[in-house]
PDB file of C-alpha atoms and ligand atoms in Angstrom:
ATOM      1  CA  MET A   1     -20.066   2.115  21.682  1.00  0.00           C
ATOM      2  CA  SER A   2     -16.813   0.198  21.304  1.00  0.00           C
ATOM      3  CA  LYS A   3     -13.557   1.731  22.341  1.00  0.00           C
ATOM      4  CA  LEU A   4     -12.383   1.701  18.797  1.00  0.00           C
ATOM      5  CA  MET A   5     -15.463   3.562  17.616  1.00  0.00           C
ATOM      6  CA  THR A   6     -15.221   6.155  20.228  1.00  0.00           C
ATOM      7  CA  ARG A   7     -11.613   6.652  19.355  1.00  0.00           C
ATOM      8  CA  ARG A   8     -12.346   6.780  15.577  1.00  0.00           C
ATOM      9  CA  LYS A   9     -15.137   9.269  16.322  1.00  0.00           C
ATOM     10  CA  LEU A  10     -12.813  11.359  18.312  1.00  0.00           C
ATOM     11  CA  ILE A  11     -10.052  11.426  15.691  1.00  0.00           C
ATOM     12  CA  THR A  12     -12.315  12.110  12.716  1.00  0.00           C
ATOM     13  CA  THR A  13     -14.176  14.789  14.517  1.00  0.00           C
ATOM     14  CA  GLY A  14     -10.912  16.192  15.888  1.00  0.00           C
ATOM     15  CA  LEU A  15      -9.149  16.175  12.573  1.00  0.00           C
ATOM     16  CA  GLY A  16     -11.934  17.805  10.721  1.00  0.00           C
ATOM     17  CA  VAL A  17     -12.515  20.504  13.224  1.00  0.00           C
ATOM     18  CA  ALA A  18      -8.759  21.085  13.548  1.00  0.00           C
ATOM     19  CA  ALA A  19      -8.215  21.267   9.840  1.00  0.00           C
ATOM     20  CA  GLY A  20     -11.201  23.594   9.396  1.00  0.00           C
ATOM     21  CA  ALA A  21     -11.001  25.875  12.282  1.00  0.00           C
ATOM     22  CA  SER A  22      -7.697  26.106  14.001  1.00  0.00           C
ATOM     23  CA  GLY A  23      -5.542  25.236  11.148  1.00  0.00           C
ATOM     24  CA  ILE A  24      -3.074  22.525  10.025  1.00  0.00           C
ATOM     25  CA  ALA A  25      -0.786  22.554  13.045  1.00  0.00           C
ATOM     26  CA  VAL A  26      -3.470  21.043  15.443  1.00  0.00           C
ATOM     27  CA  ALA A  27      -4.507  18.610  12.713  1.00  0.00           C
ATOM     28  CA  THR A  28      -0.950  17.517  12.221  1.00  0.00           C
ATOM     29  CA  ARG A  29      -0.462  16.994  16.022  1.00  0.00           C
ATOM     30  CA  LEU A  30      -3.657  14.897  16.177  1.00  0.00           C
ATOM     31  CA  ALA A  31      -2.613  12.794  13.262  1.00  0.00           C
ATOM     32  CA  ASN A  32       0.854  12.385  14.683  1.00  0.00           C
ATOM     33  CA  ARG A  33      -0.432  11.197  18.044  1.00  0.00           C
ATOM     34  CA  TYR A  34      -2.281   8.363  16.362  1.00  0.00           C
ATOM     35  CA  GLY A  35       0.623   7.386  14.168  1.00  0.00           C
ATOM     36  CA  LEU A  36      -1.095   8.638  11.031  1.00  0.00           C
ATOM     37  CA  ILE A  37       1.633  10.807   9.475  1.00  0.00           C
ATOM     38  CA  PRO A  38       2.828   9.266   6.236  1.00  0.00           C
ATOM     39  CA  PRO A  39       6.526   9.244   5.462  1.00  0.00           C
ATOM     40  CA  ASP A  40       6.096  11.999   2.859  1.00  0.00           C
ATOM     41  CA  ASN A  41       4.176  14.441   4.902  1.00  0.00           C
ATOM     42  CA  GLY A  42       6.829  17.039   4.470  1.00  0.00           C
ATOM     43  CA  GLY A  43       6.504  16.823   0.666  1.00  0.00           C
ATOM     44  CA  LEU A  44       4.730  18.651  -2.065  1.00  0.00           C
ATOM     45  CA  PHE A  45       1.300  18.002  -0.732  1.00  0.00           C
ATOM     46  CA  GLY A  46       2.052  18.303   2.973  1.00  0.00           C
ATOM     47  CA  ILE A  47      -1.109  18.364   5.078  1.00  0.00           C
ATOM     48  CA  GLY A  48      -3.197  16.974   2.154  1.00  0.00           C
ATOM     49  CA  GLU A  49      -1.206  13.676   2.258  1.00  0.00           C
ATOM     50  CA  THR A  50      -1.562  13.494   5.975  1.00  0.00           C
ATOM     51  CA  LEU A  51      -5.301  13.998   5.942  1.00  0.00           C
ATOM     52  CA  THR A  52      -5.905  11.617   3.101  1.00  0.00           C
ATOM     53  CA  TYR A  53      -3.907   8.883   4.727  1.00  0.00           C
ATOM     54  CA  ALA A  54      -5.442   9.590   8.188  1.00  0.00           C
ATOM     55  CA  ALA A  55      -8.882   9.559   6.764  1.00  0.00           C
ATOM     56  CA  GLN A  56      -8.463   6.393   4.973  1.00  0.00           C
ATOM     57  CA  ARG A  57      -6.967   4.565   7.827  1.00  0.00           C
ATOM     58  CA  ILE A  58      -9.612   5.967  10.464  1.00  0.00           C
ATOM     59  CA  LEU A  59     -12.893   5.707   8.372  1.00  0.00           C
ATOM     60  CA  MET A  60     -12.352   2.496   6.451  1.00  0.00           C
ATOM     61  CA  SER A  61     -11.531  -0.674   8.311  1.00  0.00           C
ATOM     62  CA  HIS A  62      -7.864  -1.626   7.874  1.00  0.00           C
ATOM     63  CA  HIS A  63      -8.982  -4.662   5.990  1.00  0.00           C
ATOM     64  CA  SER A  64     -11.930  -3.532   3.955  1.00  0.00           C
ATOM     65  CA  LEU A  65     -11.667  -5.523   0.819  1.00  0.00           C
ATOM     66  CA  ALA A  66     -11.086  -4.563  -2.698  1.00  0.00           C
ATOM     67  CA  ARG A  67     -13.608  -5.806  -5.100  1.00  0.00           C
ATOM     68  CA  GLU A  68     -13.065  -9.451  -6.442  1.00  0.00           C
ATOM     69  CA  PHE A  69     -14.168 -10.899  -9.786  1.00  0.00           C
ATOM     70  CA  ASN A  70     -15.434 -14.178 -11.172  1.00  0.00           C
ATOM     71  CA  ARG A  71     -13.215 -15.987 -13.660  1.00  0.00           C
ATOM     72  CA  SER A  72     -15.855 -15.232 -16.364  1.00  0.00           C
ATOM     73  CA  GLU A  73     -15.363 -11.535 -15.584  1.00  0.00           C
ATOM     74  CA  ILE A  74     -11.682 -11.460 -16.010  1.00  0.00           C
ATOM     75  CA  SER A  75     -10.214 -10.070 -19.239  1.00  0.00           C
ATOM     76  CA  LYS A  76      -8.034 -12.233 -21.484  1.00  0.00           C
ATOM     77  CA  VAL A  77      -5.958  -9.151 -22.259  1.00  0.00           C
ATOM     78  CA  ALA A  78      -3.741  -7.899 -19.543  1.00  0.00           C
ATOM     79  CA  PRO A  79      -1.511  -5.073 -21.011  1.00  0.00           C
ATOM     80  CA  VAL A  80       1.907  -4.195 -19.386  1.00  0.00           C
ATOM     81  CA  ASN A  81       1.663  -0.761 -17.789  1.00  0.00           C
ATOM     82  CA  GLY A  82       4.461   1.344 -18.924  1.00  0.00           C
ATOM     83  CA  ASP A  83       5.289   4.862 -17.878  1.00  0.00           C
ATOM     84  CA  PRO A  84       3.320   6.633 -15.138  1.00  0.00           C
ATOM     85  CA  PRO A  85       0.760   8.045 -14.679  1.00  0.00           C
ATOM     86  CA  GLU A  86      -1.195   4.911 -14.868  1.00  0.00           C
ATOM     87  CA  THR A  87      -4.513   3.556 -13.671  1.00  0.00           C
ATOM     88  CA  GLU A  88      -5.560   0.514 -11.917  1.00  0.00           C
ATOM     89  CA  THR A  89      -7.613  -0.590 -14.806  1.00  0.00           C
ATOM     90  CA  TYR A  90      -5.591  -3.681 -15.966  1.00  0.00           C
ATOM     91  CA  HIS A  91      -5.243  -5.024 -12.436  1.00  0.00           C
ATOM     92  CA  ARG A  92      -9.027  -5.395 -12.229  1.00  0.00           C
ATOM     93  CA  PHE A  93      -9.066  -7.843 -15.027  1.00  0.00           C
ATOM     94  CA  ALA A  94      -6.199 -10.212 -13.992  1.00  0.00           C
ATOM     95  CA  GLU A  95      -6.530 -13.225 -11.666  1.00  0.00           C
ATOM     96  CA  TRP A  96      -3.578 -13.551  -9.193  1.00  0.00           C
ATOM     97  CA  THR A  97      -2.117 -16.551  -7.275  1.00  0.00           C
ATOM     98  CA  GLY A  98       0.348 -16.023  -4.602  1.00  0.00           C
ATOM     99  CA  VAL A  99       1.190 -16.263  -0.850  1.00  0.00           C
ATOM    100  CA  PRO A 100      -0.411 -13.732   1.348  1.00  0.00           C
ATOM    101  CA  LEU A 101       2.380 -11.394   2.823  1.00  0.00           C
ATOM    102  CA  LYS A 102       0.717 -11.702   6.032  1.00  0.00           C
ATOM    103  CA  TYR A 103       1.489 -15.420   6.047  1.00  0.00           C
ATOM    104  CA  LEU A 104       5.039 -14.842   5.335  1.00  0.00           C
ATOM    105  CA  LEU A 105       5.346 -12.174   8.015  1.00  0.00           C
ATOM    106  CA  SER A 106       3.782 -14.279  10.666  1.00  0.00           C
ATOM    107  CA  SER A 107       5.947 -17.257   9.828  1.00  0.00           C
ATOM    108  CA  VAL A 108       9.190 -15.343  10.260  1.00  0.00           C
ATOM    109  CA  GLY A 109       7.724 -13.219  13.008  1.00  0.00           C
ATOM    110  CA  ILE A 110       7.831  -9.411  13.336  1.00  0.00           C
ATOM    111  CA  LEU A 111       8.644  -7.176  16.250  1.00  0.00           C
ATOM    112  CA  PRO A 112       5.957  -5.021  17.851  1.00  0.00           C
ATOM    113  CA  GLN A 113       7.804  -1.836  16.707  1.00  0.00           C
ATOM    114  CA  ALA A 114       7.338  -2.820  12.978  1.00  0.00           C
ATOM    115  CA  ARG A 115       5.751  -0.053  11.054  1.00  0.00           C
ATOM    116  CA  TYR A 116       6.619  -0.538   7.369  1.00  0.00           C
ATOM    117  CA  VAL A 117       7.402  -3.314   4.938  1.00  0.00           C
ATOM    118  CA  VAL A 118       9.937  -2.322   2.298  1.00  0.00           C
ATOM    119  CA  LEU A 119       9.977  -4.028  -0.992  1.00  0.00           C
ATOM    120  CA  PHE A 120      13.217  -4.296  -2.898  1.00  0.00           C
ATOM    121  CA  PRO A 121      13.232  -5.482  -6.585  1.00  0.00           C
ATOM    122  CA  LEU A 122      16.004  -6.583  -8.988  1.00  0.00           C
ATOM    123  CA  ASP A 123      15.772  -3.380 -10.839  1.00  0.00           C
ATOM    124  CA  PRO A 124      16.381   0.182  -9.475  1.00  0.00           C
ATOM    125  CA  TYR A 125      13.055   0.714  -7.761  1.00  0.00           C
ATOM    126  CA  TRP A 126      11.621   0.316  -4.227  1.00  0.00           C
ATOM    127  CA  GLU A 127       8.359   1.082  -2.305  1.00  0.00           C
ATOM    128  CA  SER A 128       7.191   0.807   1.230  1.00  0.00           C
ATOM    129  CA  ILE A 129       3.736   0.031   2.641  1.00  0.00           C
ATOM    130  CA  ASP A 130       2.397   0.180   6.338  1.00  0.00           C
ATOM    131  CA  MET A 131       1.412  -2.713   8.393  1.00  0.00           C
ATOM    132  CA  ALA A 132      -2.271  -2.365   7.675  1.00  0.00           C
ATOM    133  CA  ASP A 133      -1.615  -3.046   4.045  1.00  0.00           C
ATOM    134  CA  ALA A 134       1.156  -5.575   4.791  1.00  0.00           C
ATOM    135  CA  LEU A 135      -1.271  -7.591   6.833  1.00  0.00           C
ATOM    136  CA  HIS A 136      -4.320  -7.105   4.610  1.00  0.00           C
ATOM    137  CA  PRO A 137      -5.677 -10.491   3.437  1.00  0.00           C
ATOM    138  CA  GLN A 138      -5.687  -9.608  -0.180  1.00  0.00           C
ATOM    139  CA  THR A 139      -1.961  -8.453  -0.114  1.00  0.00           C
ATOM    140  CA  LEU A 140      -0.131 -11.141  -2.006  1.00  0.00           C
ATOM    141  CA  LEU A 141       3.340 -12.146  -3.064  1.00  0.00           C
ATOM    142  CA  ALA A 142       2.155 -13.268  -6.542  1.00  0.00           C
ATOM    143  CA  TYR A 143       3.841 -15.908  -8.679  1.00  0.00           C
ATOM    144  CA  SER A 144       0.997 -16.572 -11.001  1.00  0.00           C
ATOM    145  CA  MET A 145      -1.340 -14.579 -13.138  1.00  0.00           C
ATOM    146  CA  ASN A 146      -4.503 -16.068 -14.845  1.00  0.00           C
ATOM    147  CA  GLY A 147      -3.441 -19.524 -13.952  1.00  0.00           C
ATOM    148  CA  GLU A 148      -0.148 -19.280 -15.721  1.00  0.00           C
ATOM    149  CA  GLU A 149       3.313 -18.572 -14.534  1.00  0.00           C
ATOM    150  CA  LEU A 150       3.823 -14.871 -13.893  1.00  0.00           C
ATOM    151  CA  PRO A 151       4.999 -13.362 -17.123  1.00  0.00           C
ATOM    152  CA  ALA A 152       8.438 -11.566 -16.845  1.00  0.00           C
ATOM    153  CA  PRO A 153       7.053  -8.180 -17.824  1.00  0.00           C
ATOM    154  CA  HIS A 154       4.442  -8.555 -15.158  1.00  0.00           C
ATOM    155  CA  GLY A 155       7.114  -9.125 -12.450  1.00  0.00           C
ATOM    156  CA  ALA A 156       8.406 -12.640 -12.422  1.00  0.00           C
ATOM    157  CA  PRO A 157       9.594 -14.484 -10.461  1.00  0.00           C
ATOM    158  CA  LEU A 158       7.624 -12.746  -7.734  1.00  0.00           C
ATOM    159  CA  ARG A 159       5.729  -9.452  -7.330  1.00  0.00           C
ATOM    160  CA  LEU A 160       3.730  -7.574  -4.739  1.00  0.00           C
ATOM    161  CA  ARG A 161      -0.033  -7.543  -5.491  1.00  0.00           C
ATOM    162  CA  LEU A 162      -1.505  -4.811  -3.386  1.00  0.00           C
ATOM    163  CA  PRO A 163      -5.203  -4.264  -4.490  1.00  0.00           C
ATOM    164  CA  ARG A 164      -5.974  -1.389  -2.181  1.00  0.00           C
ATOM    165  CA  GLN A 165      -3.196   0.814  -3.715  1.00  0.00           C
ATOM    166  CA  ILE A 166      -2.539   1.802  -7.408  1.00  0.00           C
ATOM    167  CA  GLY A 167       0.057   0.330  -9.802  1.00  0.00           C
ATOM    168  CA  TYR A 168       3.245   1.852  -8.724  1.00  0.00           C
ATOM    169  CA  LYS A 169       3.031   0.547  -5.213  1.00  0.00           C
ATOM    170  CA  ASN A 170       2.883  -3.034  -6.719  1.00  0.00           C
ATOM    171  CA  VAL A 171       6.580  -3.823  -6.797  1.00  0.00           C
ATOM    172  CA  LYS A 172       7.633  -6.397  -9.533  1.00  0.00           C
ATOM    173  CA  TYR A 173      10.722  -8.613  -9.821  1.00  0.00           C
ATOM    174  CA  LEU A 174      11.082  -8.807  -5.995  1.00  0.00           C
ATOM    175  CA  SER A 175      14.545  -9.462  -4.669  1.00  0.00           C
ATOM    176  CA  HIS A 176      14.206  -8.901  -0.886  1.00  0.00           C
ATOM    177  CA  ILE A 177      11.793  -7.487   1.782  1.00  0.00           C
ATOM    178  CA  LYS A 178      12.586  -5.565   5.015  1.00  0.00           C
ATOM    179  CA  VAL A 179      10.393  -4.937   7.998  1.00  0.00           C
ATOM    180  CA  VAL A 180      11.448  -1.580   9.552  1.00  0.00           C
ATOM    181  CA  ASP A 181      10.240   0.854  12.171  1.00  0.00           C
ATOM    182  CA  THR A 182      11.216   3.883  10.018  1.00  0.00           C
ATOM    183  CA  VAL A 183      12.061   4.583   6.352  1.00  0.00           C
ATOM    184  CA  LYS A 184      14.043   7.701   7.175  1.00  0.00           C
ATOM    185  CA  ASN A 185      17.453   6.025   6.489  1.00  0.00           C
ATOM    186  CA  ILE A 186      16.368   4.310   3.106  1.00  0.00           C
ATOM    187  CA  GLY A 187      17.129   6.486   0.077  1.00  0.00           C
ATOM    188  CA  LYS A 188      15.799   9.984   0.591  1.00  0.00           C
ATOM    189  CA  GLY A 189      13.827   8.968   3.621  1.00  0.00           C
ATOM    190  CA  VAL A 190      10.323   9.514   2.038  1.00  0.00           C
ATOM    191  CA  GLY A 191       9.391   5.870   1.613  1.00  0.00           C
ATOM    192  CA  GLY A 192       9.822   4.929  -2.049  1.00  0.00           C
ATOM    193  CA  ALA A 193      11.462   5.598  -5.403  1.00  0.00           C
ATOM    194  CA  ASN A 194       8.188   7.109  -6.862  1.00  0.00           C
ATOM    195  CA  VAL A 195       7.787   9.297  -3.723  1.00  0.00           C
ATOM    196  CA  GLU A 196      11.232  10.801  -4.344  1.00  0.00           C
ATOM    197  CA  GLY A 197       9.991  11.500  -7.809  1.00  0.00           C
ATOM    198  CA  GLY A 198       7.028  13.497  -6.503  1.00  0.00           C
ATOM    199  CA  TYR A 199       4.313  10.873  -6.233  1.00  0.00           C
ATOM    200  CA  SER A 200       2.432  10.346  -3.118  1.00  0.00           C
ATOM    201  CA  TRP A 201       3.615   7.597  -0.787  1.00  0.00           C
ATOM    202  CA  TYR A 202       0.026   6.463   0.008  1.00  0.00           C
ATOM    203  CA  ALA A 203      -1.837   5.811  -3.190  1.00  0.00           C
ATOM    204  CA  GLY A 204      -4.846   4.144  -1.847  1.00  0.00           C
ATOM    205  CA  ILE A 205      -7.943   3.165  -3.850  1.00  0.00           C
TER     206      ILE A 205
HETATM  207  N1  MTE B   1      10.360  -3.437  -9.870  1.00  0.00           N
HETATM  208  C1  MTE B   1       9.572  -2.718 -10.420  1.00  0.00           C
HETATM  209  N2  MTE B   1       8.283  -2.719 -10.026  1.00  0.00           N
HETATM  210  C2  MTE B   1       7.258  -1.930 -10.598  1.00  0.00           C
HETATM  211  C3  MTE B   1       7.663  -0.918 -11.632  1.00  0.00           C
HETATM  212  C4  MTE B   1       9.114  -0.974 -11.942  1.00  0.00           C
HETATM  213  O1  MTE B   1       9.511  -0.131 -12.780  1.00  0.00           O
HETATM  214  N3  MTE B   1       9.977  -1.834 -11.331  1.00  0.00           N
HETATM  215  N4  MTE B   1       6.761  -0.281 -12.146  1.00  0.00           N
HETATM  216  C5  MTE B   1       5.528  -0.070 -11.294  1.00  0.00           C
HETATM  217  C6  MTE B   1       4.470   0.678 -12.073  1.00  0.00           C
HETATM  218  S1  MTE B   1       4.690   2.236 -12.349  1.00  0.00           S
HETATM  219  C7  MTE B   1       3.358   0.116 -12.355  1.00  0.00           C
HETATM  220  S2  MTE B   1       2.089   0.812 -13.088  1.00  0.00           S
HETATM  221  C8  MTE B   1       3.219  -1.368 -12.212  1.00  0.00           C
HETATM  222  C9  MTE B   1       2.770  -1.987 -13.526  1.00  0.00           C
HETATM  223  O2  MTE B   1       2.476  -3.358 -13.406  1.00  0.00           O
HETATM  224  P1  MTE B   1       2.062  -4.228 -14.652  1.00  0.00           P
HETATM  225  O3  MTE B   1       3.144  -4.053 -15.692  1.00  0.00           O
HETATM  226  O4  MTE B   1       1.939  -5.595 -14.161  1.00  0.00           O
HETATM  227  O5  MTE B   1       0.726  -3.580 -15.049  1.00  0.00           O
HETATM  228  O6  MTE B   1       4.337  -1.957 -11.708  1.00  0.00           O
HETATM  229  C10 MTE B   1       4.951  -1.257 -10.643  1.00  0.00           C
HETATM  230  N5  MTE B   1       6.017  -2.048 -10.201  1.00  0.00           N
HETATM  231 MO1   MO B   2       2.875   3.011 -13.347  1.00  0.00          MO
END
């Protein structure tokens, strides 16, 4: 058994047992030891958020892929998503072209202590993602949709395309990007505008 598998098994078993038997304090300590506490762990859903995030990151490979579609399967209609709550539905029907965020990050170089990539747009909005998502091969800075220039309502000139998380993490109208070791000193310190409004920081699918 590989070292990784052993570690994974240990964490999953540990987290499950701890959450079930000895309560949330032990589970939280275990998750924390492996760097699996999301920035909003103190929020509305507390331990639930931590366990969801930890389980996703432990059980799935960091780079397990979202489903991809053939051109013929892509819908001609791509509605603009307005107010939350929203679904991922439309995203499944659109074809995206862009630069992998991973490519940009490796070109500029990131420090080993980097933990989050924070995305700031031109409107009052922001979100952050962890390095697993930032370095995911399908995470794009998209400048084109369905072979055309990215339409303004869909985020021109550049938007994040993050297929393993739902709509609100996909920041449109990008202005600048920061790589940080903590999000504590940005806004209210919980990792995103939506998180400040009560949504979960990690919105994985
Ligand atoms: N800069 C910026 N990005 C944003 C938003 C926003 O208001 N401003 N809305 C988010 C929400 S809530 C969703 S559902 C998606 C919608 O993307 P779409 O219009 O391309 O469907 O963009 C996200 N990105
Ligand atoms: Mo949304």
